[in-house]
Coordinates of C-alpha atoms and ligand atoms in Angstrom, one line a residue:
M276 CA 25.6 -18.3 29.0
Q277 CA 24.8 -20.4 32.1
T278 CA 21.5 -19.9 33.7
D279 CA 19.7 -21.3 36.7
S280 CA 16.6 -19.2 36.5
S281 CA 13.6 -21.5 36.0
F282 CA 10.8 -20.5 33.7
T283 CA 7.6 -21.7 32.0
F284 CA 7.3 -20.7 28.4
V285 CA 3.7 -20.8 27.3
L286 CA 3.2 -20.8 23.6
F287 CA -0.1 -19.6 22.2
G288 CA -0.5 -20.5 18.6
G289 CA 1.4 -23.7 19.3
T290 CA 0.6 -25.3 16.0
G291 CA 1.1 -22.2 13.9
D292 CA 3.7 -21.5 11.2
L293 CA 5.8 -19.4 13.4
S294 CA 5.9 -21.9 16.2
M295 CA 6.8 -24.6 13.7
R296 CA 9.5 -22.8 11.8
K297 CA 11.1 -20.4 14.3
I298 CA 10.0 -20.6 17.9
L299 CA 10.3 -24.3 18.7
P300 CA 13.4 -24.8 16.6
A301 CA 15.0 -21.8 18.5
L302 CA 14.1 -23.3 21.8
Y303 CA 15.5 -26.7 20.7
E304 CA 18.8 -25.1 19.7
A305 CA 19.1 -23.3 23.1
H306 CA 18.3 -26.6 24.8
R307 CA 20.8 -28.6 22.7
A308 CA 23.6 -26.0 23.3
G309 CA 23.3 -26.9 27.0
G310 CA 23.5 -24.5 29.9
M311 CA 21.3 -21.8 28.2
L312 CA 18.0 -23.0 29.6
A313 CA 17.4 -24.0 33.2
D314 CA 17.0 -27.8 33.5
S315 CA 13.6 -27.3 35.2
G316 CA 12.3 -24.9 32.5
K317 CA 9.2 -26.1 30.7
I318 CA 7.4 -25.3 27.5
V319 CA 3.6 -25.4 27.6
A320 CA 2.0 -25.4 24.2
V321 CA -1.5 -24.1 23.8
A322 CA -3.7 -25.1 20.9
R323 CA -7.3 -25.9 20.1
H324 CA -7.3 -28.5 17.5
I325 CA -5.0 -31.0 19.1
A326 CA -6.4 -33.6 21.5
D327 CA -3.6 -34.1 24.1
R328 CA 0.1 -34.0 24.8
A329 CA 0.8 -37.3 22.9
A330 CA -0.9 -35.8 19.8
Y331 CA 1.1 -32.6 20.2
I332 CA 4.4 -34.4 20.4
D333 CA 3.5 -36.3 17.2
W334 CA 2.8 -32.9 15.6
V335 CA 6.2 -31.6 16.8
N336 CA 8.0 -34.6 15.5
E337 CA 6.3 -34.4 12.2
H338 CA 6.4 -30.6 11.6
V339 CA 9.1 -29.0 13.8
K340 CA 11.9 -31.6 13.5
P341 CA 12.4 -30.9 9.8
H342 CA 13.1 -27.2 10.6
V343 CA 15.6 -28.0 13.3
S344 CA 19.4 -27.5 13.0
K345 CA 21.2 -27.2 9.7
N346 CA 23.7 -29.7 11.0
G347 CA 21.2 -32.5 11.6
V348 CA 19.2 -33.4 14.7
D349 CA 21.0 -34.7 17.8
E350 CA 18.5 -37.4 18.7
T351 CA 19.4 -37.5 22.4
A352 CA 19.0 -33.8 22.7
W353 CA 15.8 -34.0 20.7
A354 CA 14.3 -36.6 23.1
S355 CA 15.2 -34.6 26.2
F356 CA 13.8 -31.4 24.5
L357 CA 10.5 -33.2 24.0
D358 CA 10.5 -34.0 27.7
R359 CA 10.3 -30.2 28.4
I360 CA 7.1 -29.9 26.4
E361 CA 3.7 -30.0 28.0
F362 CA 0.3 -29.3 26.4
V363 CA -2.9 -27.6 27.4
K364 CA -5.9 -27.7 25.1
I365 CA -7.6 -24.3 25.1
D366 CA -10.2 -22.7 22.9
L367 CA -9.1 -19.1 22.8
G368 CA -12.7 -18.1 22.1
N369 CA -13.7 -19.5 25.5
P370 CA -12.1 -17.5 28.4
E371 CA -13.2 -20.2 31.0
D372 CA -10.7 -22.5 29.4
F373 CA -7.9 -20.3 31.0
T374 CA -8.6 -21.9 34.4
L375 CA -7.1 -25.1 32.8
L376 CA -4.0 -23.1 32.1
R377 CA -3.9 -21.5 35.6
D378 CA -4.1 -25.0 37.1
A379 CA -1.4 -26.3 34.8
L380 CA 0.9 -23.5 35.8
S381 CA 0.1 -23.4 39.5
G382 CA 3.0 -23.9 41.9
R383 CA 5.7 -23.8 39.2
P384 CA 9.0 -22.0 40.0
G385 CA 10.4 -19.1 38.1
I386 CA 9.1 -16.6 35.6
R387 CA 6.2 -17.2 33.2
V388 CA 6.6 -16.2 29.6
F389 CA 3.4 -16.0 27.4
Y390 CA 4.4 -15.9 23.8
L391 CA 1.5 -14.8 21.6
A392 CA 2.3 -16.4 18.2
T393 CA -1.2 -15.6 17.1
G394 CA -2.9 -12.9 14.9
P395 CA -3.0 -9.5 16.6
S396 CA -6.8 -9.6 16.9
L397 CA -6.2 -12.2 19.7
F398 CA -3.7 -10.2 21.7
V399 CA -6.2 -8.3 23.8
P400 CA -8.6 -11.2 24.4
I401 CA -5.7 -13.5 25.5
C402 CA -4.3 -10.8 27.8
R403 CA -7.7 -10.2 29.4
A404 CA -8.3 -13.9 29.9
L405 CA -4.8 -14.3 31.5
A406 CA -5.6 -11.5 33.9
S407 CA -9.0 -13.0 34.7
V408 CA -7.3 -16.0 36.2
G409 CA -4.4 -14.0 37.8
L410 CA -1.7 -15.0 35.4
N411 CA -0.5 -11.5 34.6
E412 CA 1.6 -11.5 37.8
N413 CA 5.3 -12.7 37.7
S414 CA 5.1 -13.0 34.0
R415 CA 6.3 -11.5 30.7
I416 CA 4.3 -11.3 27.5
V417 CA 5.7 -11.5 24.0
L418 CA 3.8 -9.9 21.1
E419 CA 4.7 -10.8 17.6
K420 CA 4.4 -8.3 14.8
P421 CA 2.4 -6.9 13.2
L422 CA 1.1 -5.1 16.2
G423 CA -1.9 -3.3 14.7
Y424 CA -2.6 -2.1 11.3
D425 CA -2.0 1.6 11.8
L426 CA -1.2 4.0 14.6
K427 CA -4.8 3.9 15.9
S428 CA -5.1 0.1 16.0
S429 CA -1.6 -0.3 17.5
N430 CA -2.5 2.2 20.2
A431 CA -5.7 0.4 20.9
I432 CA -3.8 -2.9 21.4
N433 CA -1.0 -1.2 23.5
D434 CA -3.6 0.6 25.7
A435 CA -5.5 -2.6 26.4
V436 CA -2.4 -4.7 27.0
G437 CA -0.9 -1.9 29.0
E438 CA -3.9 -2.1 31.5
I439 CA -2.9 -5.7 32.2
F440 CA 0.9 -5.7 31.9
A441 CA 3.4 -3.1 32.8
E442 CA 5.7 -1.9 30.0
E443 CA 8.6 -3.7 31.5
Q444 CA 6.7 -7.0 31.1
I445 CA 5.9 -6.4 27.4
Y446 CA 8.4 -7.8 24.8
R447 CA 7.5 -6.6 21.3
I448 CA 9.5 -8.7 18.9
D449 CA 11.2 -7.4 15.8
H450 CA 13.3 -10.4 14.8
Y451 CA 15.8 -8.2 12.8
L452 CA 17.0 -6.8 16.2
G453 CA 18.1 -10.3 17.1
K454 CA 20.2 -10.9 14.1
E455 CA 23.9 -11.2 14.8
P456 CA 25.0 -8.7 12.2
V457 CA 22.6 -6.1 13.6
Q458 CA 24.3 -6.5 16.9
N459 CA 27.6 -6.2 15.2
L460 CA 26.6 -2.8 13.8
L461 CA 26.5 -1.6 17.3
A462 CA 29.9 -3.1 17.9
L463 CA 31.3 -1.5 14.7
R464 CA 29.9 1.9 15.5
F465 CA 30.5 2.1 19.2
G466 CA 33.5 -0.2 19.7
N467 CA 35.8 1.6 17.2
V468 CA 37.0 5.1 17.1
L469 CA 37.6 4.9 13.3
F470 CA 34.1 5.4 12.0
E471 CA 32.5 7.8 14.5
P472 CA 34.1 11.0 13.2
L473 CA 33.0 10.2 9.7
W474 CA 29.5 9.1 10.7
R475 CA 27.8 12.4 9.9
R476 CA 26.5 14.7 7.3
E477 CA 29.9 16.4 6.7
W478 CA 31.3 13.1 5.4
V479 CA 28.3 11.0 4.4
E480 CA 26.5 11.7 1.1
S481 CA 23.7 9.1 1.3
I482 CA 22.8 5.8 2.9
Q483 CA 20.9 2.9 1.5
I484 CA 19.3 0.1 3.4
T485 CA 17.9 -2.8 1.5
I486 CA 16.1 -6.0 2.5
A487 CA 15.4 -7.9 -0.7
E488 CA 13.8 -11.3 -0.8
E489 CA 13.5 -13.9 -3.6
L490 CA 10.6 -15.5 -1.9
G491 CA 7.0 -14.5 -2.8
V492 CA 4.2 -14.5 -0.3
E493 CA 4.3 -18.3 0.0
A494 CA 1.3 -19.5 2.0
R495 CA 0.6 -16.1 3.6
G496 CA -1.3 -14.5 0.7
D497 CA -4.4 -13.8 2.8
F498 CA -2.4 -12.1 5.6
Y499 CA -0.1 -10.3 3.2
D500 CA -2.8 -8.9 0.9
N501 CA -4.2 -7.0 3.9
T502 CA -0.8 -5.9 5.0
G503 CA 1.6 -5.0 2.2
A504 CA 5.3 -4.3 2.3
L505 CA 5.1 -0.9 4.1
R506 CA 3.5 -2.4 7.2
D507 CA 5.2 -5.8 6.9
M508 CA 8.8 -4.6 6.6
V509 CA 9.3 -0.8 6.5
Q510 CA 7.3 0.2 9.7
N511 CA 9.4 -2.2 11.7
H512 CA 12.5 -3.9 10.3
L513 CA 13.7 -1.1 8.1
L514 CA 13.0 1.7 10.5
Q515 CA 14.6 -0.2 13.3
L516 CA 17.8 -0.7 11.1
L517 CA 17.7 3.0 10.2
S518 CA 17.5 4.0 13.9
I519 CA 20.5 1.8 14.7
V520 CA 22.5 3.2 11.8
A521 CA 21.7 6.8 12.7
M522 CA 21.5 6.9 16.5
E523 CA 23.8 8.8 18.8
P524 CA 26.2 6.7 20.9
P525 CA 24.2 5.5 23.9
H526 CA 25.4 6.0 27.4
S527 CA 25.4 2.2 28.0
M528 CA 24.0 -0.9 26.5
D529 CA 21.2 -1.1 29.0
S530 CA 17.8 -1.5 27.5
D531 CA 16.5 2.1 28.0
S532 CA 19.8 3.8 26.9
V533 CA 19.7 2.1 23.6
R534 CA 16.0 2.5 23.1
D535 CA 16.0 6.2 24.1
E536 CA 18.6 6.9 21.3
K537 CA 16.6 4.9 18.7
L538 CA 13.5 6.8 19.7
R539 CA 15.3 10.1 19.2
V540 CA 16.0 9.1 15.6
L541 CA 12.5 7.9 15.0
R542 CA 11.1 11.2 16.3
A543 CA 13.4 13.2 14.2
L544 CA 12.3 11.6 10.9
K545 CA 11.2 14.4 8.6
P546 CA 7.4 14.1 8.3
I547 CA 6.3 13.4 4.7
D548 CA 4.1 15.9 3.1
P549 CA 1.3 14.0 1.4
R550 CA 1.8 16.1 -1.7
D551 CA 5.4 14.8 -2.0
I552 CA 4.6 11.1 -1.7
G553 CA 4.9 10.5 -5.4
K554 CA 8.4 11.9 -5.3
V555 CA 9.8 10.2 -2.2
A556 CA 8.0 6.8 -2.1
V557 CA 7.7 4.1 -4.8
R558 CA 5.4 1.1 -4.5
G559 CA 5.4 -1.9 -6.7
Q560 CA 3.8 -5.2 -7.2
Y561 CA 5.5 -8.2 -8.9
H562 CA 4.2 -9.7 -12.0
A563 CA 5.2 -13.1 -13.4
G564 CA 8.9 -13.6 -14.0
V565 CA 11.9 -15.8 -13.7
I566 CA 14.0 -16.3 -10.6
R567 CA 17.1 -18.4 -10.8
G568 CA 15.8 -20.1 -14.0
S569 CA 12.4 -21.0 -12.6
A570 CA 9.2 -19.3 -13.7
V571 CA 7.2 -17.7 -10.9
P572 CA 3.6 -16.5 -11.0
A573 CA 2.4 -12.9 -10.6
Y574 CA 1.4 -11.7 -7.1
A575 CA -2.2 -11.2 -8.1
T576 CA -2.5 -15.0 -8.9
E577 CA -1.0 -16.2 -5.6
P578 CA -3.4 -18.1 -3.3
G579 CA -5.3 -15.8 -1.0
V580 CA -4.6 -12.7 -3.0
K581 CA -7.4 -10.7 -4.6
P582 CA -6.9 -10.8 -8.4
D583 CA -7.3 -7.0 -8.6
S584 CA -5.2 -6.4 -5.5
N585 CA -3.5 -3.0 -5.1
T586 CA -1.3 -4.3 -2.3
E587 CA 2.4 -3.4 -2.6
T588 CA 5.1 -6.1 -2.6
F589 CA 7.9 -3.5 -3.1
V590 CA 8.6 -0.2 -1.4
A591 CA 11.4 2.2 -1.9
V592 CA 11.3 5.4 0.2
K593 CA 13.5 8.4 0.8
V594 CA 13.9 9.3 4.5
E595 CA 15.5 12.4 6.0
I596 CA 16.4 12.9 9.6
E597 CA 16.1 16.4 11.1
N598 CA 19.0 16.7 13.4
W599 CA 22.5 18.2 13.3
R600 CA 24.2 14.9 12.5
W601 CA 22.1 14.0 9.5
A602 CA 20.3 17.0 8.1
G603 CA 20.2 16.8 4.3
V604 CA 21.5 13.3 4.0
P605 CA 19.0 11.1 2.2
F606 CA 18.5 7.6 3.6
F607 CA 17.0 5.3 0.9
L608 CA 15.1 2.3 2.2
R609 CA 14.0 -0.5 0.0
T610 CA 12.3 -3.9 0.4
G611 CA 10.5 -6.2 -1.9
K612 CA 9.4 -9.8 -2.5
R613 CA 10.4 -11.7 -5.6
L614 CA 13.5 -9.6 -6.3
A615 CA 16.6 -10.6 -8.1
D616 CA 18.5 -11.8 -5.0
R617 CA 18.1 -12.4 -1.3
V618 CA 20.2 -9.8 0.4
A619 CA 20.0 -7.4 3.3
E620 CA 22.6 -4.7 3.4
I621 CA 23.4 -1.2 4.5
V622 CA 25.5 1.0 2.2
V623 CA 27.1 4.1 3.5
N624 CA 28.3 6.3 0.7
F625 CA 30.9 8.7 1.9
R626 CA 31.5 12.0 0.0
A627 CA 34.2 12.1 -2.7
V628 CA 37.4 13.8 -1.9
P629 CA 37.0 17.6 -2.2
H630 CA 39.9 18.0 -4.6
S631 CA 41.8 15.3 -6.4
A632 CA 45.5 15.8 -7.0
L633 CA 45.4 12.3 -8.4
G634 CA 43.2 13.0 -11.4
A635 CA 39.6 12.6 -12.2
S636 CA 39.5 8.9 -11.5
A637 CA 39.9 9.7 -7.7
L638 CA 36.5 11.4 -7.9
R639 CA 34.7 8.3 -9.3
G640 CA 32.3 6.1 -7.4
G641 CA 33.3 2.7 -6.1
A642 CA 35.4 4.0 -3.3
N643 CA 34.7 5.8 0.0
R644 CA 32.0 3.4 0.7
L645 CA 31.2 1.0 3.5
V646 CA 28.9 -1.9 2.8
I647 CA 27.5 -3.9 5.7
R648 CA 26.0 -7.1 4.5
L649 CA 23.6 -8.5 7.0
Q650 CA 22.6 -11.6 5.1
P651 CA 23.5 -13.9 3.5
N652 CA 27.3 -14.1 4.2
E653 CA 27.8 -11.5 6.8
T654 CA 30.6 -9.2 5.8
I655 CA 31.7 -5.6 6.3
R656 CA 33.5 -4.2 3.3
L657 CA 35.3 -0.9 3.1
Y658 CA 35.9 0.3 -0.5
C659 CA 38.9 2.5 -1.1
L660 CA 40.9 3.7 -4.1
A661 CA 44.4 2.3 -4.7
K662 CA 46.9 2.8 -7.3
Q663 CA 47.0 0.1 -10.0
P664 CA 50.4 -1.5 -10.4
G665 CA 52.5 -0.3 -13.3
E666 CA 53.2 3.0 -15.0
G667 CA 51.3 6.1 -14.3
M668 CA 48.8 7.0 -11.5
N669 CA 45.8 4.9 -12.4
L670 CA 43.4 4.3 -9.6
A671 CA 41.1 1.3 -9.0
S672 CA 38.5 0.4 -6.4
V673 CA 39.7 -2.2 -3.9
H674 CA 38.2 -3.3 -0.6
L675 CA 39.1 -4.2 2.9
D676 CA 37.1 -7.2 3.8
L677 CA 35.8 -8.4 7.2
A678 CA 34.1 -11.8 6.6
F679 CA 32.7 -12.9 10.0
D680 CA 32.8 -16.6 9.3
R681 CA 36.6 -16.4 8.9
F682 CA 37.0 -14.9 12.3
F683 CA 34.2 -16.7 14.2
R684 CA 33.7 -20.2 13.2
E685 CA 31.2 -21.1 15.8
G686 CA 28.8 -19.6 18.3
Q687 CA 26.5 -18.0 15.7
M688 CA 23.0 -17.7 17.0
E689 CA 19.7 -17.4 15.1
A690 CA 17.7 -14.3 15.9
Y691 CA 14.8 -16.1 17.5
Q692 CA 17.1 -18.0 19.8
R693 CA 18.8 -14.8 21.1
L694 CA 15.5 -13.1 21.5
L695 CA 13.8 -15.9 23.3
L696 CA 16.7 -16.2 25.7
D697 CA 16.5 -12.5 26.3
V698 CA 12.8 -12.8 27.2
I699 CA 13.4 -15.7 29.6
N700 CA 16.3 -13.8 31.2
G701 CA 14.5 -10.4 31.3
R702 CA 16.6 -8.4 28.9
L703 CA 14.6 -5.8 27.1
A704 CA 17.1 -4.0 25.0
L705 CA 16.4 -5.9 21.7
F706 CA 12.6 -5.4 22.0
V707 CA 10.7 -2.5 20.7
R708 CA 9.3 0.0 23.3
R709 CA 5.8 1.4 22.8
D710 CA 7.0 4.9 22.1
E711 CA 9.4 3.7 19.4
Q712 CA 6.6 1.8 17.8
E713 CA 4.3 4.8 17.9
A714 CA 6.9 7.0 16.3
A715 CA 7.4 4.5 13.5
W716 CA 3.6 4.3 12.8
R717 CA 3.3 8.1 12.9
W718 CA 6.0 8.4 10.2
V719 CA 4.5 5.8 7.8
E720 CA 0.9 6.9 8.3
P721 CA 0.8 9.6 5.6
I722 CA 2.1 7.1 3.0
L723 CA -0.4 4.5 4.1
N724 CA -3.2 7.0 3.9
E725 CA -2.2 8.4 0.6
W726 CA -1.8 5.0 -1.0
A727 CA -5.2 3.9 0.4
T728 CA -7.1 6.9 -0.9
A729 CA -5.3 7.4 -4.2
N730 CA -6.5 4.0 -5.2
K731 CA -3.9 3.7 -8.0
P732 CA -2.3 0.4 -8.8
P733 CA 1.3 -0.1 -7.7
K734 CA 3.9 0.0 -10.3
P735 CA 4.5 -3.4 -11.9
Y736 CA 7.8 -5.2 -11.9
A737 CA 8.8 -8.5 -13.2
A738 CA 9.7 -11.1 -10.6
G739 CA 13.4 -11.6 -10.6
T740 CA 14.3 -8.0 -11.2
W741 CA 15.1 -5.2 -8.7
G742 CA 11.7 -3.6 -8.7
P743 CA 10.1 -0.8 -10.7
A744 CA 12.2 1.6 -12.6
A745 CA 10.8 4.5 -10.6
A746 CA 12.9 3.3 -7.6
S747 CA 16.1 3.9 -9.7
A748 CA 14.8 7.2 -11.0
M749 CA 14.2 8.4 -7.4
L750 CA 18.0 7.9 -6.6
A751 CA 19.0 9.3 -10.0
Q752 CA 17.4 12.6 -8.9
H753 CA 20.0 12.7 -6.1
G754 CA 22.9 11.8 -8.5
T755 CA 23.2 8.3 -7.1
C756 CA 22.1 4.7 -7.8
W757 CA 21.4 1.5 -5.9
L758 CA 24.5 -0.5 -5.3
E759 CA 23.8 -3.3 -7.7
E760 CA 23.3 -0.8 -10.5
E761 CA 26.9 0.2 -10.3
N762 CA 28.3 -3.3 -10.9
Ligands
BG6_1462 C1 9.0 -11.0 8.4 C2 8.0 -10.6 7.3 O1 8.8 -10.1 9.5 O2 10.3 -10.9 7.9 C3 8.1 -11.6 6.1 O3 6.6 -10.8 7.8 C4 9.6 -11.6 5.7 O4 7.3 -11.2 5.1 C5 10.5 -11.8 6.8 O5 9.7 -12.6 4.7 C6 12.0 -11.6 6.4 O6 12.8 -12.0 7.4 P1 14.2 -12.7 7.1 O7 14.8 -12.9 8.5 O8 14.0 -13.9 6.4 O9 15.0 -11.7 6.3

């Protein structure tokens, strides 16, 4: 996409993990691709512990370059990318330092983007300091997750930021919304007539959405131990995926049409009765185990984690949507660290045929199922029954396969690259609106409260497995099982 709109992209937390692994590499890719970023666009990194621009460029060369481009670094593009980078040394604890930033930005053309790649406790102080030097005009602010710790703290941040920036200036990132396959889900649902008539309670028996990770908490033990999987993954990524799977067709793809429809789903989530939490939500914590042949330690022994921690590294939860399209259809959401595989997928289980003239095998599982694999290896697979060759009417499960890399060999874009370009170009559709975020917090809150007050340890699971047995038992009660348990 060609652009001539100039911008200044100000990166708070310029030496943080996110800047190093995601944000700067994504900006480099956009720069390298050519034509996506205006030539005059600049990146202004803000950090406290770095002396000056030369030292920051050294840091970028040492820490960011290794995270850039799977296909190797294009040295010419890298050098011209570095030319875009400027640096301002600011102590965020010292609001007067923001005059330095104001001076550095004065007289620049185009929009200002302030990316807060910092902890949420700094969001409000940074916004206030920006406003105190008049930098909240002609600007956009990007807030990383987690935004708050619960509904109350998220409201407090949104209220305070909302006094300084209008909602149209606020870009709340959920990087799952920037993933190519998630975009494709919209194309699949609303670009084809085939699925829509079946996409409802009359034909769908249950839906599973899984985001499984092999990684543990890595260097984020401290953060994670105060967060847990429900806040880290369910409140945002999984409920966003759910809302895209379940939403009504939007009137158009403009930002508010899509977000209005997602909001309707989030508001229709059946509230969980605290007395039922044991039946509809499972939480687990990994113990030592083996992943792909290597021994990995227990969560409780990871750096930064309290040895007696009750924080969950796994959640499985049953969700129901109270509307005409989905009433009575269970949606099973699941996420966990140190699971048997890294996979994110959506499984739509359609109902079996009501009567089989073809014998009992036509009523078996393994057919009437759509599996949308988000990562790795993006594919959409439709499982059907077919007759096995030979004598008699013996049926077998076969699938129609749509592997995206066979159709589209290039042009794939990482989530952060898409989202950063959207911020620079003022496209809000893939960012979470305040009301969506509130509805999601409201729904998870009874589970958070119950788990906090019950003070019971999460169910253990060995690293390298698919989580606690209770997650399987929950599906068994509905006469179904997780996809991998069928194979
Ligand atoms: C982040 C979570 O939002 O998403 C991490 O904070 C998690 O804990 C990550 O590992 C997963 O994202 P992806 O894109 O690797 O599936």
